[in-house]
């Protein structure tokens, strides 16, 4: 990259199934650092998600309404680096929680850099209270009737509660199990 230009657009990619307060913490931090942040919500290729792409996008949109420089877009059938080029983004943000995230994130970062040397990959760490928070954990707790209201935005908590109620009535938790 020549000079870091004055307008920095960062992409924050992920599956966000569903978005948690840990993700929102990272989005908030990024929105203060960059001119524009695009949250890229990936259509899942390999894993069945609990929520549809549209629902996952909507949950994030509802949670970032107060951040004028944050946009939420789908990332479907294309490489993240191509998405970045298309949106003139010069940075990719990922969240780092514990050491266990490191190896996978490093591998992805090297590969993305190889595919698009001009993009910078930046890691942000969340507030301590979200350091062990993961979407899969939230789904697991919710499927067993635990209280997840301090872990996810309100619309997500309400929706998970509804799903749990339905499961209790119908006696099947298949969607949860397949996506954890
Ligand atoms: P992916 O399927 O790409 O890992 P996720 O939705 O699980 O998508 O996570 C997207 C990004 O957010 C990843 O960089 C992940 O490490 C980060 N992340 C997930 N949970 C948290 C959290 N509690 N705090 C900070 N970063 C997080």
PDB file of N, CA, C and O in Angstrom, residues 113-173:
ATOM      1  N   UNK A 113      -3.932 -12.065   2.716  1.00  0.00           N
ATOM      2  CA  UNK A 113      -2.868 -11.162   2.279  1.00  0.00           C
ATOM      3  C   UNK A 113      -2.238 -11.649   0.974  1.00  0.00           C
ATOM      4  O   UNK A 113      -1.903 -10.865   0.098  1.00  0.00           O
ATOM      5  N   UNK A 114      -2.101 -12.969   0.872  1.00  0.00           N
ATOM      6  CA  UNK A 114      -1.535 -13.519  -0.359  1.00  0.00           C
ATOM      7  C   UNK A 114      -2.445 -13.213  -1.551  1.00  0.00           C
ATOM      8  O   UNK A 114      -1.998 -12.875  -2.640  1.00  0.00           O
ATOM      9  N   UNK A 115      -3.752 -13.315  -1.321  1.00  0.00           N
ATOM     10  CA  UNK A 115      -4.723 -13.085  -2.390  1.00  0.00           C
ATOM     11  C   UNK A 115      -4.860 -11.592  -2.726  1.00  0.00           C
ATOM     12  O   UNK A 115      -5.218 -11.229  -3.835  1.00  0.00           O
ATOM     13  N   UNK A 116      -4.601 -10.746  -1.729  1.00  0.00           N
ATOM     14  CA  UNK A 116      -4.788  -9.299  -1.938  1.00  0.00           C
ATOM     15  C   UNK A 116      -3.775  -8.544  -1.064  1.00  0.00           C
ATOM     16  O   UNK A 116      -4.088  -8.089   0.029  1.00  0.00           O
ATOM     17  N   UNK A 117      -2.535  -8.395  -1.572  1.00  0.00           N
ATOM     18  CA  UNK A 117      -1.460  -7.834  -0.752  1.00  0.00           C
ATOM     19  C   UNK A 117      -1.725  -6.408  -0.262  1.00  0.00           C
ATOM     20  O   UNK A 117      -1.120  -5.975   0.713  1.00  0.00           O
ATOM     21  N   UNK A 118      -2.630  -5.687  -0.925  1.00  0.00           N
ATOM     22  CA  UNK A 118      -2.858  -4.294  -0.521  1.00  0.00           C
ATOM     23  C   UNK A 118      -3.772  -4.133   0.685  1.00  0.00           C
ATOM     24  O   UNK A 118      -3.921  -3.037   1.206  1.00  0.00           O
ATOM     25  N   UNK A 119      -4.389  -5.219   1.105  1.00  0.00           N
ATOM     26  CA  UNK A 119      -5.321  -5.080   2.221  1.00  0.00           C
ATOM     27  C   UNK A 119      -4.588  -5.336   3.543  1.00  0.00           C
ATOM     28  O   UNK A 119      -3.692  -6.180   3.609  1.00  0.00           O
ATOM     29  N   UNK A 120      -4.913  -4.567   4.555  1.00  0.00           N
ATOM     30  CA  UNK A 120      -4.314  -4.802   5.881  1.00  0.00           C
ATOM     31  C   UNK A 120      -5.320  -5.541   6.756  1.00  0.00           C
ATOM     32  O   UNK A 120      -6.521  -5.238   6.718  1.00  0.00           O
ATOM     33  N   UNK A 121      -4.817  -6.491   7.532  1.00  0.00           N
ATOM     34  CA  UNK A 121      -5.709  -7.253   8.413  1.00  0.00           C
ATOM     35  C   UNK A 121      -5.431  -6.807   9.846  1.00  0.00           C
ATOM     36  O   UNK A 121      -4.294  -6.854  10.301  1.00  0.00           O
ATOM     37  N   UNK A 122      -6.479  -6.364  10.516  1.00  0.00           N
ATOM     38  CA  UNK A 122      -6.299  -5.840  11.872  1.00  0.00           C
ATOM     39  C   UNK A 122      -7.128  -6.629  12.860  1.00  0.00           C
ATOM     40  O   UNK A 122      -8.266  -6.986  12.583  1.00  0.00           O
ATOM     41  N   UNK A 123      -6.542  -6.873  14.023  1.00  0.00           N
ATOM     42  CA  UNK A 123      -7.251  -7.623  15.055  1.00  0.00           C
ATOM     43  C   UNK A 123      -7.600  -6.693  16.208  1.00  0.00           C
ATOM     44  O   UNK A 123      -6.750  -5.948  16.693  1.00  0.00           O
ATOM     45  N   UNK A 124      -8.847  -6.757  16.602  1.00  0.00           N
ATOM     46  CA  UNK A 124      -9.282  -5.960  17.754  1.00  0.00           C
ATOM     47  C   UNK A 124      -9.688  -6.913  18.865  1.00  0.00           C
ATOM     48  O   UNK A 124     -10.229  -7.997  18.584  1.00  0.00           O
ATOM     49  N   UNK A 125      -9.440  -6.525  20.087  1.00  0.00           N
ATOM     50  CA  UNK A 125      -9.871  -7.381  21.188  1.00  0.00           C
ATOM     51  C   UNK A 125     -11.066  -6.734  21.902  1.00  0.00           C
ATOM     52  O   UNK A 125     -11.121  -5.515  22.048  1.00  0.00           O
ATOM     53  N   UNK A 126     -12.026  -7.567  22.298  1.00  0.00           N
ATOM     54  CA  UNK A 126     -13.226  -7.018  22.919  1.00  0.00           C
ATOM     55  C   UNK A 126     -12.986  -6.680  24.380  1.00  0.00           C
ATOM     56  O   UNK A 126     -11.948  -7.033  24.949  1.00  0.00           O
ATOM     57  N   UNK A 127     -13.945  -6.049  24.965  1.00  0.00           N
ATOM     58  CA  UNK A 127     -13.935  -5.801  26.394  1.00  0.00           C
ATOM     59  C   UNK A 127     -13.876  -7.167  27.101  1.00  0.00           C
ATOM     60  O   UNK A 127     -14.404  -8.164  26.599  1.00  0.00           O
ATOM     61  N   UNK A 128     -13.244  -7.171  28.276  1.00  0.00           N
ATOM     62  CA  UNK A 128     -12.984  -8.425  28.988  1.00  0.00           C
ATOM     63  C   UNK A 128     -14.250  -9.280  29.195  1.00  0.00           C
ATOM     64  O   UNK A 128     -14.221 -10.504  29.096  1.00  0.00           O
ATOM     65  N   UNK A 129     -15.364  -8.598  29.441  1.00  0.00           N
ATOM     66  CA  UNK A 129     -16.600  -9.352  29.741  1.00  0.00           C
ATOM     67  C   UNK A 129     -17.079 -10.211  28.567  1.00  0.00           C
ATOM     68  O   UNK A 129     -17.894 -11.109  28.735  1.00  0.00           O
ATOM     69  N   UNK A 130     -16.570  -9.907  27.350  1.00  0.00           N
ATOM     70  CA  UNK A 130     -16.997 -10.686  26.184  1.00  0.00           C
ATOM     71  C   UNK A 130     -15.914 -11.631  25.682  1.00  0.00           C
ATOM     72  O   UNK A 130     -16.038 -12.229  24.622  1.00  0.00           O
ATOM     73  N   UNK A 131     -14.843 -11.763  26.441  1.00  0.00           N
ATOM     74  CA  UNK A 131     -13.687 -12.520  25.968  1.00  0.00           C
ATOM     75  C   UNK A 131     -13.975 -14.004  25.754  1.00  0.00           C
ATOM     76  O   UNK A 131     -13.290 -14.658  24.987  1.00  0.00           O
ATOM     77  N   UNK A 132     -14.980 -14.527  26.424  1.00  0.00           N
ATOM     78  CA  UNK A 132     -15.273 -15.956  26.240  1.00  0.00           C
ATOM     79  C   UNK A 132     -16.630 -16.174  25.593  1.00  0.00           C
ATOM     80  O   UNK A 132     -17.201 -17.256  25.656  1.00  0.00           O
ATOM     81  N   UNK A 133     -17.123 -15.129  24.969  1.00  0.00           N
ATOM     82  CA  UNK A 133     -18.450 -15.205  24.367  1.00  0.00           C
ATOM     83  C   UNK A 133     -18.355 -15.653  22.908  1.00  0.00           C
ATOM     84  O   UNK A 133     -17.548 -15.140  22.146  1.00  0.00           O
ATOM     85  N   UNK A 134     -19.161 -16.629  22.538  1.00  0.00           N
ATOM     86  CA  UNK A 134     -19.181 -17.119  21.155  1.00  0.00           C
ATOM     87  C   UNK A 134     -20.628 -17.426  20.782  1.00  0.00           C
ATOM     88  O   UNK A 134     -21.424 -17.835  21.636  1.00  0.00           O
ATOM     89  N   UNK A 135     -20.951 -17.240  19.493  1.00  0.00           N
ATOM     90  CA  UNK A 135     -22.325 -17.502  19.031  1.00  0.00           C
ATOM     91  C   UNK A 135     -22.742 -18.935  19.361  1.00  0.00           C
ATOM     92  O   UNK A 135     -23.886 -19.180  19.766  1.00  0.00           O
ATOM     93  N   UNK A 136     -21.824 -19.884  19.197  1.00  0.00           N
ATOM     94  CA  UNK A 136     -22.189 -21.291  19.430  1.00  0.00           C
ATOM     95  C   UNK A 136     -22.549 -21.530  20.901  1.00  0.00           C
ATOM     96  O   UNK A 136     -23.480 -22.271  21.208  1.00  0.00           O
ATOM     97  N   UNK A 137     -21.848 -20.845  21.781  1.00  0.00           N
ATOM     98  CA  UNK A 137     -22.130 -20.979  23.213  1.00  0.00           C
ATOM     99  C   UNK A 137     -23.513 -20.403  23.540  1.00  0.00           C
ATOM    100  O   UNK A 137     -24.285 -20.995  24.316  1.00  0.00           O
ATOM    101  N   UNK A 138     -23.805 -19.267  22.928  1.00  0.00           N
ATOM    102  CA  UNK A 138     -25.113 -18.628  23.139  1.00  0.00           C
ATOM    103  C   UNK A 138     -26.232 -19.580  22.700  1.00  0.00           C
ATOM    104  O   UNK A 138     -27.228 -19.767  23.402  1.00  0.00           O
ATOM    105  N   UNK A 139     -26.041 -20.218  21.548  1.00  0.00           N
ATOM    106  CA  UNK A 139     -27.076 -21.136  21.036  1.00  0.00           C
ATOM    107  C   UNK A 139     -27.242 -22.334  21.962  1.00  0.00           C
ATOM    108  O   UNK A 139     -28.355 -22.789  22.212  1.00  0.00           O
ATOM    109  N   UNK A 140     -26.127 -22.811  22.460  1.00  0.00           N
ATOM    110  CA  UNK A 140     -26.182 -23.969  23.348  1.00  0.00           C
ATOM    111  C   UNK A 140     -26.940 -23.627  24.640  1.00  0.00           C
ATOM    112  O   UNK A 140     -27.825 -24.369  25.071  1.00  0.00           O
ATOM    113  N   UNK A 141     -26.597 -22.478  25.214  1.00  0.00           N
ATOM    114  CA  UNK A 141     -27.255 -22.065  26.464  1.00  0.00           C
ATOM    115  C   UNK A 141     -28.749 -21.844  26.217  1.00  0.00           C
ATOM    116  O   UNK A 141     -29.601 -22.311  26.975  1.00  0.00           O
ATOM    117  N   UNK A 142     -29.057 -21.139  25.090  1.00  0.00           N
ATOM    118  CA  UNK A 142     -30.469 -20.838  24.789  1.00  0.00           C
ATOM    119  C   UNK A 142     -31.269 -22.109  24.566  1.00  0.00           C
ATOM    120  O   UNK A 142     -32.418 -22.225  25.007  1.00  0.00           O
ATOM    121  N   UNK A 143     -30.662 -23.091  23.906  1.00  0.00           N
ATOM    122  CA  UNK A 143     -31.400 -24.324  23.597  1.00  0.00           C
ATOM    123  C   UNK A 143     -31.749 -25.098  24.864  1.00  0.00           C
ATOM    124  O   UNK A 143     -32.675 -25.891  24.897  1.00  0.00           O
ATOM    125  N   UNK A 144     -30.984 -24.826  25.932  1.00  0.00           N
ATOM    126  CA  UNK A 144     -31.246 -25.525  27.196  1.00  0.00           C
ATOM    127  C   UNK A 144     -32.019 -24.642  28.182  1.00  0.00           C
ATOM    128  O   UNK A 144     -32.163 -24.972  29.355  1.00  0.00           O
ATOM    129  N   UNK A 145     -32.474 -23.494  27.688  1.00  0.00           N
ATOM    130  CA  UNK A 145     -33.332 -22.644  28.507  1.00  0.00           C
ATOM    131  C   UNK A 145     -32.589 -21.685  29.425  1.00  0.00           C
ATOM    132  O   UNK A 145     -33.189 -21.096  30.322  1.00  0.00           O
ATOM    133  N   UNK A 146     -31.282 -21.500  29.196  1.00  0.00           N
ATOM    134  CA  UNK A 146     -30.509 -20.573  30.035  1.00  0.00           C
ATOM    135  C   UNK A 146     -30.763 -19.114  29.652  1.00  0.00           C
ATOM    136  O   UNK A 146     -31.261 -18.836  28.559  1.00  0.00           O
ATOM    137  N   UNK A 147     -30.389 -18.217  30.545  1.00  0.00           N
ATOM    138  CA  UNK A 147     -30.608 -16.788  30.310  1.00  0.00           C
ATOM    139  C   UNK A 147     -29.462 -16.198  29.491  1.00  0.00           C
ATOM    140  O   UNK A 147     -28.323 -16.134  29.956  1.00  0.00           O
ATOM    141  N   UNK A 148     -29.780 -15.745  28.282  1.00  0.00           N
ATOM    142  CA  UNK A 148     -28.718 -15.205  27.420  1.00  0.00           C
ATOM    143  C   UNK A 148     -28.894 -13.680  27.224  1.00  0.00           C
ATOM    144  O   UNK A 148     -28.265 -13.095  26.356  1.00  0.00           O
ATOM    145  N   UNK A 149     -29.746 -13.077  28.059  1.00  0.00           N
ATOM    146  CA  UNK A 149     -30.083 -11.668  27.825  1.00  0.00           C
ATOM    147  C   UNK A 149     -28.894 -10.710  27.995  1.00  0.00           C
ATOM    148  O   UNK A 149     -28.912  -9.622  27.440  1.00  0.00           O
ATOM    149  N   UNK A 150     -27.859 -11.122  28.731  1.00  0.00           N
ATOM    150  CA  UNK A 150     -26.718 -10.204  28.867  1.00  0.00           C
ATOM    151  C   UNK A 150     -25.622 -10.512  27.841  1.00  0.00           C
ATOM    152  O   UNK A 150     -24.535  -9.930  27.886  1.00  0.00           O
ATOM    153  N   UNK A 151     -25.921 -11.427  26.916  1.00  0.00           N
ATOM    154  CA  UNK A 151     -24.895 -11.838  25.954  1.00  0.00           C
ATOM    155  C   UNK A 151     -25.176 -11.398  24.518  1.00  0.00           C
ATOM    156  O   UNK A 151     -24.265 -11.363  23.688  1.00  0.00           O
ATOM    157  N   UNK A 152     -26.430 -11.121  24.227  1.00  0.00           N
ATOM    158  CA  UNK A 152     -26.815 -10.780  22.838  1.00  0.00           C
ATOM    159  C   UNK A 152     -27.743  -9.555  22.838  1.00  0.00           C
ATOM    160  O   UNK A 152     -28.381  -9.264  23.850  1.00  0.00           O
ATOM    161  N   UNK A 153     -27.849  -8.864  21.679  1.00  0.00           N
ATOM    162  CA  UNK A 153     -28.802  -7.752  21.608  1.00  0.00           C
ATOM    163  C   UNK A 153     -30.234  -8.253  21.864  1.00  0.00           C
ATOM    164  O   UNK A 153     -30.532  -9.428  21.610  1.00  0.00           O
ATOM    165  N   UNK A 154     -31.091  -7.337  22.319  1.00  0.00           N
ATOM    166  CA  UNK A 154     -32.442  -7.706  22.736  1.00  0.00           C
ATOM    167  C   UNK A 154     -33.256  -8.484  21.679  1.00  0.00           C
ATOM    168  O   UNK A 154     -33.850  -9.521  22.010  1.00  0.00           O
ATOM    169  N   UNK A 155     -33.282  -8.019  20.423  1.00  0.00           N
ATOM    170  CA  UNK A 155     -34.082  -8.761  19.433  1.00  0.00           C
ATOM    171  C   UNK A 155     -33.624 -10.222  19.294  1.00  0.00           C
ATOM    172  O   UNK A 155     -34.433 -11.122  19.087  1.00  0.00           O
ATOM    173  N   UNK A 156     -32.318 -10.440  19.427  1.00  0.00           N
ATOM    174  CA  UNK A 156     -31.786 -11.806  19.320  1.00  0.00           C
ATOM    175  C   UNK A 156     -32.243 -12.628  20.525  1.00  0.00           C
ATOM    176  O   UNK A 156     -32.701 -13.770  20.386  1.00  0.00           O
ATOM    177  N   UNK A 157     -32.159 -12.021  21.707  1.00  0.00           N
ATOM    178  CA  UNK A 157     -32.567 -12.731  22.933  1.00  0.00           C
ATOM    179  C   UNK A 157     -34.047 -13.110  22.843  1.00  0.00           C
ATOM    180  O   UNK A 157     -34.431 -14.247  23.160  1.00  0.00           O
ATOM    181  N   UNK A 158     -34.883 -12.170  22.362  1.00  0.00           N
ATOM    182  CA  UNK A 158     -36.324 -12.450  22.246  1.00  0.00           C
ATOM    183  C   UNK A 158     -36.584 -13.606  21.288  1.00  0.00           C
ATOM    184  O   UNK A 158     -37.366 -14.509  21.552  1.00  0.00           O
ATOM    185  N   UNK A 159     -35.899 -13.562  20.168  1.00  0.00           N
ATOM    186  CA  UNK A 159     -36.096 -14.594  19.146  1.00  0.00           C
ATOM    187  C   UNK A 159     -35.648 -15.969  19.666  1.00  0.00           C
ATOM    188  O   UNK A 159     -36.313 -16.976  19.455  1.00  0.00           O
ATOM    189  N   UNK A 160     -34.509 -16.006  20.361  1.00  0.00           N
ATOM    190  CA  UNK A 160     -34.010 -17.274  20.894  1.00  0.00           C
ATOM    191  C   UNK A 160     -34.975 -17.829  21.945  1.00  0.00           C
ATOM    192  O   UNK A 160     -35.206 -19.039  22.011  1.00  0.00           O
ATOM    193  N   UNK A 161     -35.556 -16.920  22.726  1.00  0.00           N
ATOM    194  CA  UNK A 161     -36.520 -17.343  23.747  1.00  0.00           C
ATOM    195  C   UNK A 161     -37.749 -17.967  23.089  1.00  0.00           C
ATOM    196  O   UNK A 161     -38.217 -19.018  23.491  1.00  0.00           O
ATOM    197  N   UNK A 162     -38.226 -17.320  22.015  1.00  0.00           N
ATOM    198  CA  UNK A 162     -39.389 -17.868  21.273  1.00  0.00           C
ATOM    199  C   UNK A 162     -39.077 -19.265  20.741  1.00  0.00           C
ATOM    200  O   UNK A 162     -39.887 -20.172  20.816  1.00  0.00           O
ATOM    201  N   UNK A 163     -37.870 -19.396  20.198  1.00  0.00           N
ATOM    202  CA  UNK A 163     -37.483 -20.696  19.618  1.00  0.00           C
ATOM    203  C   UNK A 163     -37.443 -21.767  20.693  1.00  0.00           C
ATOM    204  O   UNK A 163     -37.869 -22.888  20.487  1.00  0.00           O
ATOM    205  N   UNK A 164     -36.926 -21.387  21.850  1.00  0.00           N
ATOM    206  CA  UNK A 164     -36.822 -22.328  22.980  1.00  0.00           C
ATOM    207  C   UNK A 164     -38.235 -22.765  23.435  1.00  0.00           C
ATOM    208  O   UNK A 164     -38.474 -23.931  23.700  1.00  0.00           O
ATOM    209  N   UNK A 165     -39.159 -21.793  23.455  1.00  0.00           N
ATOM    210  CA  UNK A 165     -40.539 -22.106  23.859  1.00  0.00           C
ATOM    211  C   UNK A 165     -41.154 -23.108  22.888  1.00  0.00           C
ATOM    212  O   UNK A 165     -41.824 -24.057  23.279  1.00  0.00           O
ATOM    213  N   UNK A 166     -40.898 -22.865  21.589  1.00  0.00           N
ATOM    214  CA  UNK A 166     -41.450 -23.766  20.562  1.00  0.00           C
ATOM    215  C   UNK A 166     -40.881 -25.184  20.722  1.00  0.00           C
ATOM    216  O   UNK A 166     -41.593 -26.163  20.643  1.00  0.00           O
ATOM    217  N   UNK A 167     -39.575 -25.222  20.992  1.00  0.00           N
ATOM    218  CA  UNK A 167     -38.922 -26.521  21.164  1.00  0.00           C
ATOM    219  C   UNK A 167     -39.537 -27.268  22.346  1.00  0.00           C
ATOM    220  O   UNK A 167     -39.787 -28.470  22.272  1.00  0.00           O
ATOM    221  N   UNK A 168     -39.804 -26.512  23.402  1.00  0.00           N
ATOM    222  CA  UNK A 168     -40.360 -27.140  24.601  1.00  0.00           C
ATOM    223  C   UNK A 168     -41.721 -27.771  24.285  1.00  0.00           C
ATOM    224  O   UNK A 168     -42.036 -28.859  24.727  1.00  0.00           O
ATOM    225  N   UNK A 169     -42.498 -27.038  23.467  1.00  0.00           N
ATOM    226  CA  UNK A 169     -43.834 -27.535  23.107  1.00  0.00           C
ATOM    227  C   UNK A 169     -43.748 -28.722  22.158  1.00  0.00           C
ATOM    228  O   UNK A 169     -44.427 -29.714  22.307  1.00  0.00           O
ATOM    229  N   UNK A 170     -42.863 -28.561  21.139  1.00  0.00           N
ATOM    230  CA  UNK A 170     -42.824 -29.585  20.083  1.00  0.00           C
ATOM    231  C   UNK A 170     -41.854 -30.721  20.387  1.00  0.00           C
ATOM    232  O   UNK A 170     -41.853 -31.735  19.698  1.00  0.00           O
ATOM    233  N   UNK A 171     -40.993 -30.489  21.357  1.00  0.00           N
ATOM    234  CA  UNK A 171     -40.074 -31.538  21.787  1.00  0.00           C
ATOM    235  C   UNK A 171     -38.932 -31.853  20.844  1.00  0.00           C
ATOM    236  O   UNK A 171     -38.357 -32.928  20.885  1.00  0.00           O
ATOM    237  N   UNK A 172     -38.578 -30.904  19.946  1.00  0.00           N
ATOM    238  CA  UNK A 172     -37.419 -31.152  19.087  1.00  0.00           C
ATOM    239  C   UNK A 172     -36.502 -29.924  19.030  1.00  0.00           C
ATOM    240  O   UNK A 172     -36.976 -28.804  18.894  1.00  0.00           O
ATOM    241  N   UNK A 173     -35.199 -30.166  19.134  1.00  0.00           N
ATOM    242  CA  UNK A 173     -34.258 -29.040  19.127  1.00  0.00           C
ATOM    243  C   UNK A 173     -33.273 -29.174  17.987  1.00  0.00           C
ATOM    244  O   UNK A 173     -32.152 -28.718  18.076  1.00  0.00           O
TER     245      UNK A 173
END
